[in-house]
Structures are given as C-alpha cells and as structure tokens.
Short mmCIF file of C-alpha atoms in Angstrom, two decimals:
data_model
loop_
_atom_site.label_atom_id
_atom_site.label_comp_id
_atom_site.label_asym_id
_atom_site.label_seq_id
_atom_site.Cartn_x
_atom_site.Cartn_y
_atom_site.Cartn_z
CA ASN Y 1 -14.68 -17.94 20.25
CA GLU Y 2 -15.57 -17.89 24.10
CA ASP Y 3 -17.45 -14.95 23.85
CA LEU Y 4 -19.44 -16.19 20.91
CA LYS Y 5 -23.17 -14.42 21.06
CA VAL Y 6 -26.24 -16.33 19.86
CA LYS Y 7 -30.22 -16.31 20.57
CA VAL Y 8 -31.57 -19.97 22.00
CA ASN Y 9 -34.14 -20.82 20.11
CA ARG Y 10 -35.02 -23.94 21.68
CA PHE Y 11 -34.26 -26.89 24.30
CA LEU Y 12 -33.03 -30.06 22.03
CA GLY Y 13 -32.29 -32.59 24.25
CA ALA Y 14 -30.24 -33.40 26.89
CA GLY Y 15 -27.86 -37.00 28.00
CA ASN Y 16 -26.86 -38.25 31.36
CA THR Y 17 -24.06 -34.88 31.25
CA THR Y 18 -25.35 -32.05 29.29
CA ASN Y 19 -27.85 -30.06 27.68
CA ILE Y 20 -28.34 -29.44 23.98
CA TYR Y 21 -29.71 -26.69 22.38
CA SER Y 22 -30.98 -25.13 19.20
CA VAL Y 23 -29.57 -21.46 18.54
CA THR Y 24 -28.56 -18.48 16.05
CA ASN Y 25 -25.51 -16.82 15.89
CA ILE Y 26 -26.36 -13.75 15.83
CA GLU Y 27 -23.60 -12.28 13.95
CA GLU Y 28 -24.33 -14.81 11.28
CA GLY Y 29 -27.65 -15.58 11.61
CA ILE Y 30 -26.91 -19.57 11.06
CA GLU Y 31 -28.37 -21.99 13.55
CA TYR Y 32 -26.16 -24.68 15.53
CA ALA Y 33 -27.16 -26.74 18.21
CA LEU Y 34 -24.94 -25.62 21.19
CA ARG Y 35 -23.87 -28.71 23.70
CA LEU Y 36 -23.28 -27.13 27.42
CA PRO Y 37 -22.17 -29.29 30.94
CA LYS Y 38 -25.18 -29.67 33.39
CA ASN Y 39 -22.69 -29.28 36.09
CA ASP Y 40 -19.01 -30.73 35.67
CA PHE Y 41 -17.14 -29.23 32.02
CA HIS Y 42 -14.76 -32.31 32.46
CA TYR Y 43 -17.92 -33.99 30.47
CA ILE Y 44 -17.00 -31.61 27.61
CA TYR Y 45 -13.85 -31.81 28.25
CA SER Y 46 -14.32 -35.81 27.43
CA THR Y 47 -16.37 -35.22 24.15
CA ASN Y 48 -14.01 -32.71 22.84
CA GLN Y 49 -11.02 -35.03 23.14
CA LEU Y 50 -12.09 -38.30 20.71
CA TYR Y 51 -13.51 -35.72 18.12
CA PRO Y 52 -9.83 -35.85 16.33
CA VAL Y 53 -9.89 -39.82 16.82
CA LEU Y 54 -13.92 -40.13 15.12
CA GLU Y 55 -12.57 -37.68 12.59
CA HIS Y 56 -9.49 -39.22 11.54
CA TYR Y 57 -11.46 -42.21 10.92
CA ASN Y 58 -14.07 -40.67 9.25
CA VAL Y 59 -16.99 -42.04 11.82
CA VAL Y 60 -20.38 -39.45 10.96
CA ILE Y 61 -20.22 -37.07 13.83
CA PRO Y 62 -21.75 -33.68 13.57
CA LYS Y 63 -19.25 -31.43 12.25
CA ARG Y 64 -18.19 -28.99 15.03
CA PHE Y 65 -17.61 -25.44 14.70
CA THR Y 66 -15.27 -24.99 17.82
CA PRO Y 67 -12.09 -26.17 19.03
CA ILE Y 68 -11.37 -29.25 21.32
CA ASP Y 69 -9.91 -27.42 24.57
CA SER Y 70 -13.41 -25.18 23.99
CA ASN Y 71 -15.66 -24.94 27.40
CA PHE Y 72 -18.70 -25.69 25.26
CA ILE Y 73 -19.58 -27.36 22.12
CA LEU Y 74 -20.92 -26.04 18.94
CA THR Y 75 -22.01 -28.49 15.52
CA GLU Y 76 -24.14 -28.66 13.06
CA VAL Y 77 -28.15 -29.02 13.80
CA ILE Y 78 -28.63 -32.96 13.17
CA ASP Y 79 -32.49 -34.03 11.83
CA ILE Y 80 -33.22 -37.17 13.61
CA ALA Y 81 -35.62 -39.48 12.44
CA PHE Y 82 -35.02 -42.38 15.13
CA ASP Y 83 -32.36 -43.56 17.12
CA MET Y 84 -31.16 -47.08 16.73
CA THR Y 85 -32.86 -48.45 20.40
CA THR Y 86 -36.30 -47.27 18.51
CA PHE Y 87 -35.72 -48.58 14.47
CA PHE Y 88 -34.78 -51.99 16.22
CA GLU Y 89 -37.56 -51.88 18.52
CA ASP Y 90 -40.57 -50.46 16.93
CA ILE Y 91 -39.24 -50.38 12.87
CA VAL Y 92 -37.68 -52.23 11.64
CA ASP Y 93 -40.48 -55.50 11.54
CA GLU Y 94 -42.03 -52.79 8.76
CA SER Y 95 -41.07 -54.05 5.58
CA ASN Y 96 -43.22 -51.61 3.40
CA ASN Y 97 -41.95 -48.74 5.35
CA THR Y 98 -39.31 -46.45 2.83
CA ILE Y 99 -37.57 -44.89 5.15
CA ALA Y 100 -37.33 -48.64 7.34
CA LEU Y 101 -35.02 -49.58 4.37
CA GLU Y 102 -32.83 -47.19 3.49
CA ALA Y 103 -32.29 -46.54 7.90
CA LYS Y 104 -31.50 -50.29 7.28
CA GLU Y 105 -28.98 -50.22 4.16
CA ALA Y 106 -27.81 -46.63 5.63
CA LEU Y 107 -26.85 -49.00 9.28
CA PHE Y 108 -25.45 -51.56 7.19
CA GLN Y 109 -23.18 -48.28 5.23
CA PHE Y 110 -22.33 -47.44 9.26
CA ALA Y 111 -21.20 -50.73 10.25
CA LYS Y 112 -18.84 -51.30 7.43
CA SER Y 113 -17.29 -47.41 8.37
CA THR Y 114 -16.66 -48.37 11.36
CA ALA Y 115 -16.17 -51.75 11.43
CA MET Y 116 -12.53 -51.39 13.06
CA PHE Y 117 -13.71 -50.48 16.53
CA GLU Y 118 -14.86 -53.28 19.17
CA SER Y 119 -15.90 -50.11 21.11
CA ILE Y 120 -16.29 -46.43 21.62
CA GLY Y 121 -16.72 -44.80 24.68
CA ASP Y 122 -20.90 -44.72 25.42
CA PHE Y 123 -21.52 -46.16 22.81
CA ASN Y 124 -25.30 -47.16 22.94
CA GLY Y 125 -28.24 -47.03 20.96
CA THR Y 126 -29.93 -43.62 21.94
CA GLN Y 127 -26.64 -42.47 20.62
CA LEU Y 128 -26.44 -42.64 16.87
CA VAL Y 129 -29.44 -41.71 15.44
CA TYR Y 130 -30.53 -41.74 11.83
CA SER Y 131 -31.28 -38.36 10.08
CA LYS Y 132 -33.85 -38.70 7.03
CA GLU Y 133 -31.96 -35.39 5.21
CA LYS Y 134 -28.50 -36.96 5.11
CA LYS Y 135 -29.91 -40.29 4.90
CA MET Y 136 -27.15 -41.64 6.97
CA TRP Y 137 -26.92 -43.33 10.94
CA VAL Y 138 -25.28 -39.94 12.72
CA LEU Y 139 -23.18 -40.71 16.17
CA LEU Y 140 -24.52 -37.83 18.60
CA ASP Y 141 -22.61 -38.61 21.84
CA TRP Y 142 -19.78 -40.70 23.24
CA MET Y 143 -16.76 -40.72 25.98
CA ASN Y 144 -13.18 -40.31 25.90
CA SER Y 145 -12.43 -44.35 25.19
CA TYR Y 146 -12.25 -46.46 22.27
CA GLU Y 147 -10.74 -49.62 21.20
CA LEU Y 148 -9.29 -50.68 17.55
CA PHE Y 149 -10.70 -54.50 16.93
CA ASN Y 150 -8.01 -57.37 17.70
CA PRO Y 151 -8.33 -60.08 15.25
CA PHE Y 152 -7.58 -63.06 18.60
CA ARG Y 153 -11.35 -61.55 20.01
CA ARG Y 154 -15.58 -61.04 18.68
CA GLN Y 155 -15.99 -58.02 19.93
CA TYR Y 156 -18.45 -55.47 17.82
CA LEU Y 157 -19.98 -51.79 18.48
CA PHE Y 158 -23.61 -53.74 17.57
CA THR Y 159 -24.56 -56.13 20.11
CA LYS Y 160 -28.32 -56.06 21.12
CA GLN Y 161 -27.05 -55.03 24.73
CA ASN Y 162 -26.10 -51.92 23.27
CA ILE Y 163 -28.91 -51.15 21.10
CA THR Y 164 -31.04 -51.81 23.77
CA ASN Y 165 -28.87 -49.78 26.19
CA LEU Y 166 -28.17 -52.39 28.44
CA ASP Y 167 -31.65 -53.06 29.18
CA HIS Y 168 -32.37 -56.16 28.52
CA SER Y 169 -36.23 -56.33 29.55
CA LYS Y 170 -36.74 -54.52 25.93
CA PHE Y 171 -37.77 -56.78 23.24
CA ILE Y 172 -36.49 -57.40 19.76
CA SER Y 173 -38.14 -59.09 17.32
CA GLU Y 174 -36.76 -62.13 15.31
CA LYS Y 175 -35.83 -60.17 12.53
CA GLY Y 176 -34.38 -58.04 14.79
CA LEU Y 177 -32.31 -60.20 15.96
CA SER Y 178 -31.52 -61.90 12.48
CA LEU Y 179 -30.08 -58.23 11.52
CA ILE Y 180 -27.97 -57.77 14.44
CA GLU Y 181 -25.91 -61.22 12.81
CA GLU Y 182 -26.00 -59.35 9.44
CA ILE Y 183 -24.34 -57.18 10.59
CA GLN Y 184 -22.05 -59.08 12.63
CA SER Y 185 -21.72 -60.98 9.66
CA LEU Y 186 -20.18 -57.59 7.89
CA ILE Y 187 -18.52 -56.64 9.54
CA VAL Y 188 -16.32 -60.19 9.99
CA ASP Y 189 -16.07 -60.00 6.64
CA GLU Y 190 -14.90 -56.38 6.37
CA ARG Y 191 -11.99 -56.61 9.50
CA ILE Y 192 -10.23 -59.30 7.53
CA ILE Y 193 -10.18 -56.93 5.00
CA LEU Y 194 -9.00 -54.24 7.17
CA GLU Y 195 -6.25 -56.23 8.69
CA GLU Y 196 -4.48 -57.52 5.26
CA ILE Y 197 -3.93 -53.47 4.75
CA ASP Y 198 -2.56 -52.77 7.85
CA GLU Y 199 -0.16 -55.80 7.64
CA SER Y 200 0.86 -54.91 4.40
CA PHE Y 201 1.68 -51.22 5.03
CA PHE Y 202 3.43 -52.48 7.96
CA LYS Y 203 5.59 -54.65 6.52
CA LEU Y 204 6.51 -51.25 4.43
CA LEU Y 205 6.99 -49.51 7.02
CA SER Y 206 9.43 -52.03 8.19
CA SER Y 207 11.09 -52.21 4.69
CA ASN Y 208 12.17 -48.30 4.89
CA PRO Y 209 11.33 -46.81 8.16
CA LYS Y 210 12.48 -43.35 7.67
CA ALA Y 211 10.95 -42.88 4.47
CA HIS Y 212 7.78 -44.35 5.79
CA PHE Y 213 7.47 -42.92 9.36
CA LYS Y 214 5.42 -40.00 9.09
CA GLU Y 215 3.07 -42.47 7.21
CA GLY Y 216 2.83 -44.81 9.78
CA ILE Y 217 2.17 -41.61 12.03
CA ALA Y 218 -0.94 -40.56 10.07
CA PHE Y 219 -2.17 -44.18 8.87
CA LYS Y 220 -5.33 -45.11 9.99
CA TRP Y 221 -4.49 -48.15 11.71
CA ASN Y 222 -7.45 -50.51 11.59
CA THR Y 223 -6.64 -53.27 14.39
CA SER Y 224 -4.90 -53.04 17.72
CA LYS Y 225 -2.63 -55.68 16.94
CA PHE Y 226 -0.54 -53.45 14.28
CA LYS Y 227 -0.69 -50.11 15.90
CA ASP Y 228 0.32 -51.49 18.84
CA LYS Y 229 3.38 -53.08 16.85
CA PHE Y 230 4.27 -49.83 15.40
CA LYS Y 231 3.73 -47.83 18.80
CA ASN Y 232 6.24 -50.50 20.83
CA GLU Y 233 8.25 -51.22 17.72
CA PHE Y 234 8.69 -47.58 16.19
CA LEU Y 235 7.65 -44.65 18.80
CA ILE Y 236 9.25 -46.68 21.58
CA LYS Y 237 11.76 -48.70 21.20
CA ASN Y 238 13.50 -47.15 18.02
CA ILE Y 239 12.48 -43.43 17.50
CA GLY Y 240 16.02 -42.25 18.56
CA ASN Y 241 17.62 -45.34 15.73
CA ILE Y 242 16.22 -44.07 12.65
CA ASP Y 243 18.91 -42.44 11.01
CA ASN Y 244 17.79 -38.82 10.33
CA LEU Y 245 14.57 -38.47 11.22
CA GLU Y 246 13.53 -35.24 11.73
CA LEU Y 247 9.97 -34.77 12.94
CA VAL Y 248 8.09 -30.61 13.39
CA GLU Y 249 5.95 -30.06 16.36
CA LYS Y 250 2.53 -31.09 14.09
CA ASP Y 251 4.43 -34.76 13.79
CA PHE Y 252 4.36 -34.74 17.63
CA GLN Y 253 1.23 -33.49 18.20
CA GLU Y 254 -0.31 -36.13 15.68
CA ILE Y 255 1.54 -38.57 17.91
CA LYS Y 256 0.09 -37.44 21.33
CA LYS Y 257 -3.22 -37.16 19.71
CA MET Y 258 -3.23 -41.00 17.97
CA PHE Y 259 -1.11 -43.32 20.52
CA LYS Y 260 -1.57 -43.35 24.31
CA PHE Y 261 1.69 -43.63 26.62
CA TYR Y 262 1.52 -45.06 29.79
CA ASP Y 263 4.32 -44.53 32.47
CA SER Y 264 7.67 -44.42 31.52
CA GLU Y 265 6.14 -45.31 27.58
CA SER Y 266 6.89 -42.37 26.80
CA VAL Y 267 10.64 -41.46 28.02
CA PRO Y 268 12.03 -42.26 24.33
CA LEU Y 269 9.42 -40.23 22.83
CA LEU Y 270 9.50 -37.25 25.16
CA THR Y 271 13.87 -37.06 24.97
CA PHE Y 272 13.59 -37.79 20.94
CA GLN Y 273 11.35 -34.47 21.25
CA LEU Y 274 13.37 -32.13 23.25
CA LYS Y 275 16.43 -33.38 20.88
CA SER Y 276 14.91 -32.33 18.48
CA ALA Y 277 13.94 -28.52 19.26
CA LYS Y 278 15.20 -25.87 17.43
CA THR Y 279 14.67 -23.34 19.84
CA LYS Y 280 14.75 -22.44 23.49
CA LYS Y 281 11.17 -21.68 23.58
CA THR Y 282 10.03 -24.97 21.81
CA TYR Y 283 12.14 -26.76 23.67
CA ILE Y 284 10.50 -25.65 27.46
CA ARG Y 285 7.27 -25.27 26.04
CA THR Y 286 7.43 -29.13 25.35
CA VAL Y 287 8.11 -29.30 28.63
CA LEU Y 288 5.43 -27.01 29.92
CA GLU Y 289 3.43 -29.02 27.79
CA ASP Y 290 3.83 -32.69 28.39
CA ASN Y 291 1.36 -34.09 30.43
CA SER Y 292 2.98 -37.55 30.37
CA LEU Y 293 5.37 -38.64 33.18
CA PHE Y 294 5.81 -36.73 36.49
CA SER Y 295 8.29 -34.42 37.29
CA PHE Y 296 10.90 -36.80 38.82
CA ALA Y 297 10.76 -38.86 35.28
CA LYS Y 298 10.85 -35.99 33.40
CA ARG Y 299 14.08 -34.47 35.72
CA GLU Y 300 16.06 -37.10 34.76
CA ILE Y 301 15.35 -36.76 30.30
CA LEU Y 302 16.21 -32.94 30.75
CA ASN Y 303 19.31 -33.78 32.43
CA GLN Y 304 20.58 -36.13 29.73
CA THR Y 305 19.12 -33.41 27.40
CA LYS Y 306 19.99 -29.75 29.00
CA SER Y 307 23.07 -29.66 26.41
CA GLN Y 308 21.04 -29.34 23.40
CA PHE Y 309 19.10 -26.73 25.32
CA PHE Y 310 21.97 -24.31 25.80
CA GLU Y 311 23.19 -25.13 22.39
CA LEU Y 312 20.68 -23.48 21.21
CA GLY Y 313 21.20 -20.47 21.75
CA GLY Y 314 18.62 -17.51 21.04
CA THR Y 315 18.63 -13.48 20.34
CA ASN Y 316 17.75 -11.34 23.47
CA GLU Y 317 14.21 -10.71 21.85
CA GLU Y 318 13.29 -14.54 22.01
CA LEU Y 319 15.26 -14.82 25.41
CA ASN Y 320 13.06 -11.93 27.08
CA GLU Y 321 10.16 -13.79 25.60
CA LEU Y 322 11.08 -17.29 27.32
CA ILE Y 323 11.72 -15.33 30.69
CA LYS Y 324 8.19 -13.95 30.21
CA LEU Y 325 7.18 -17.54 29.49
CA LEU Y 326 8.70 -19.22 32.31
CA ASP Y 327 7.07 -15.86 34.81
CA LYS Y 328 4.00 -16.64 33.45
CA ASP Y 329 3.93 -21.04 34.34
CA MET Y 330 6.35 -21.42 37.12
CA LYS Y 331 2.89 -21.06 38.81
CA THR Y 332 1.51 -24.09 38.22
CA CYS Y 333 5.17 -26.07 37.88
CA LYS Y 334 6.00 -28.75 40.23
CA GLU Y 335 8.32 -27.97 42.27
CA SER Y 336 11.15 -30.38 41.18
CA MET Y 337 10.96 -28.63 37.39
CA LYS Y 338 11.06 -24.84 38.93
CA LEU Y 339 14.47 -26.34 40.98
CA PHE Y 340 15.75 -26.80 37.56
CA PHE Y 341 15.04 -23.92 36.07
#
C-alpha cells in the first residue's frame, strides 16, 4: 500500500544509496524497517528485483511486506549483534566468547546454504550481519545481480576481499584466514553434491520433457552449467517442439523472473507465449508488458502470430475493455507498435 501511514521511531542506518528507519504501522501497531532511497528510486528497484531469486533459494534475508514494484521496502526489523567484517576483525579470536562460537557455526550453515552462488550483487562484510535473536546470519542488502557457480571455476562469496569490503589495509588474524579457508573447503564439498543434484534432474527432464518441463521452471538450479543448458535446450531451441506442452501466465512469469534472455534469445519464448494466449486481452498485455525485444523484432513475431490473435474472438464487453487498455498504454507505446495495432 503506497499510502501506508507510519510513525517514524528512529534512524537504523544507511547504505550507499538508501536510508533505513524503524517505523510503526499506525493501524497495526507493528514495528517494521523502512528502506527509502536517498535520491534515486532505481536503487529500490534494483534491490526489489533480486528478492524473488533470494527467496527462491531460501537465502536468509529480512522478510518483506511490500511487492517488488514498490517505491519503498518494508521488512521485519533485524537485531544486529555485529556484521561479518567486525566478526573477522575483532571477534573471531575470542575462543571463550559464546556468541562468537555460535556465530561461527551459523556462518558455516549460511555458507553451506548459499554454496550455489559465485556472487550476489554488492555482497560484502557489512551487508551480512549476525542476529542473536535468530542465531543466524542475515543478508541485509544487495544489488540486482547474481551468478550461480560454474564447476570449472572456484569463486566464492566468502573471500578476504569481500569480508573486508575490498579494504586491503584491514587486518585479519591467522585464525580468521584459517576460518575463511575452512568455509571455502566446506563450499567445495557442498558443490559436488549440488552438481550431482542438477545433473540427475536434467537427465530426468531430458527423458520426458513434457512431464517435467514445469518442474524445470521451478527447480532450484544450483549450477550455471545446468541452468544454462535448461534455458538453451528447452526455453530457446525446443520450446515450440514439445508436443502438447501447455503453460499458463504464471509459468511465463516464473520463467522471466528466474532466467535472463539476451537480444534474440527471447524470440522463441515470446512467440510460444503469444500462441498460448487464450484471450485477446492476454495476447495484447503480453506484447505491451514484454521488455525483452526492440519493437522492430517484436513486430516480426506479431506478424507470425496475428492469425492466432484474430481467431481468439471475444465478447463486446471484452473488446471494449481491450480498447480501453490500448488507449491507456498507446501513449507510451513505440511508434512501430502503434502502426501494428
């Protein structure tokens, strides 16, 4: 709700691009953390876009209460004992510190649960914090980018550079460096298991694409190797060649949320989506909302699928709604799209 009314309690902190406040929802009386941009809403957009991916992989992040198209972010408030940089610089050597021991074990668990990631946008030692209440490490902030691990490379979230936030002058003790090596070794072992899981499912999918296609969309691919194979072989090369494959709007939304398509890569998927449309309204909304292609490329796809559009028919009421939709969106529509319609 963009008209949410809150009472501001206190300033919690700031990143490079946003400020975070403790607020209380006046109607509910519940405390939340409110994140607002310092000057550019693009940074809120960037953070929001990666939420579905992090949630898909069950990364420990603050629970959100706003949609991904919101101009602000409302989450649960996280109690912060210390961040990862502070842990490695000041706390890791305190062997008799109960919280330090708990945090170390929790860090192993976080590293294991995120072993599939080579990178998460802007991941560094100040963004990952330890919560005494949850007894877990929580990732507070990120940018809209990530990479799953490539079995042919050895890249990790947990490196000295990330932990010290690229400040090479900061000191990490021998015990801290040893802990980093231990974490990386744990990640290597976990990735062996994750690659086997991907390979096993991909073989199952290949044996019966129609039966397992939707599972492939929702599957938690752990490696860039097999996720890219699924995208290339099933979402690009063969999406129009699987007999009696039926996808609904939710399936297409999930595909676009979890897979990136570059330039002409999205042509087969968009063509299949338009051919799958059940109503004229769905067909046109798909065209207007798609951001994967330039207008001239989209126009070619429309020429190939327009017979499907005309065959869909519709009641007078539906067609009147359609006219309103086009009247509303034509103002921002590209010229070549206006000509087509």
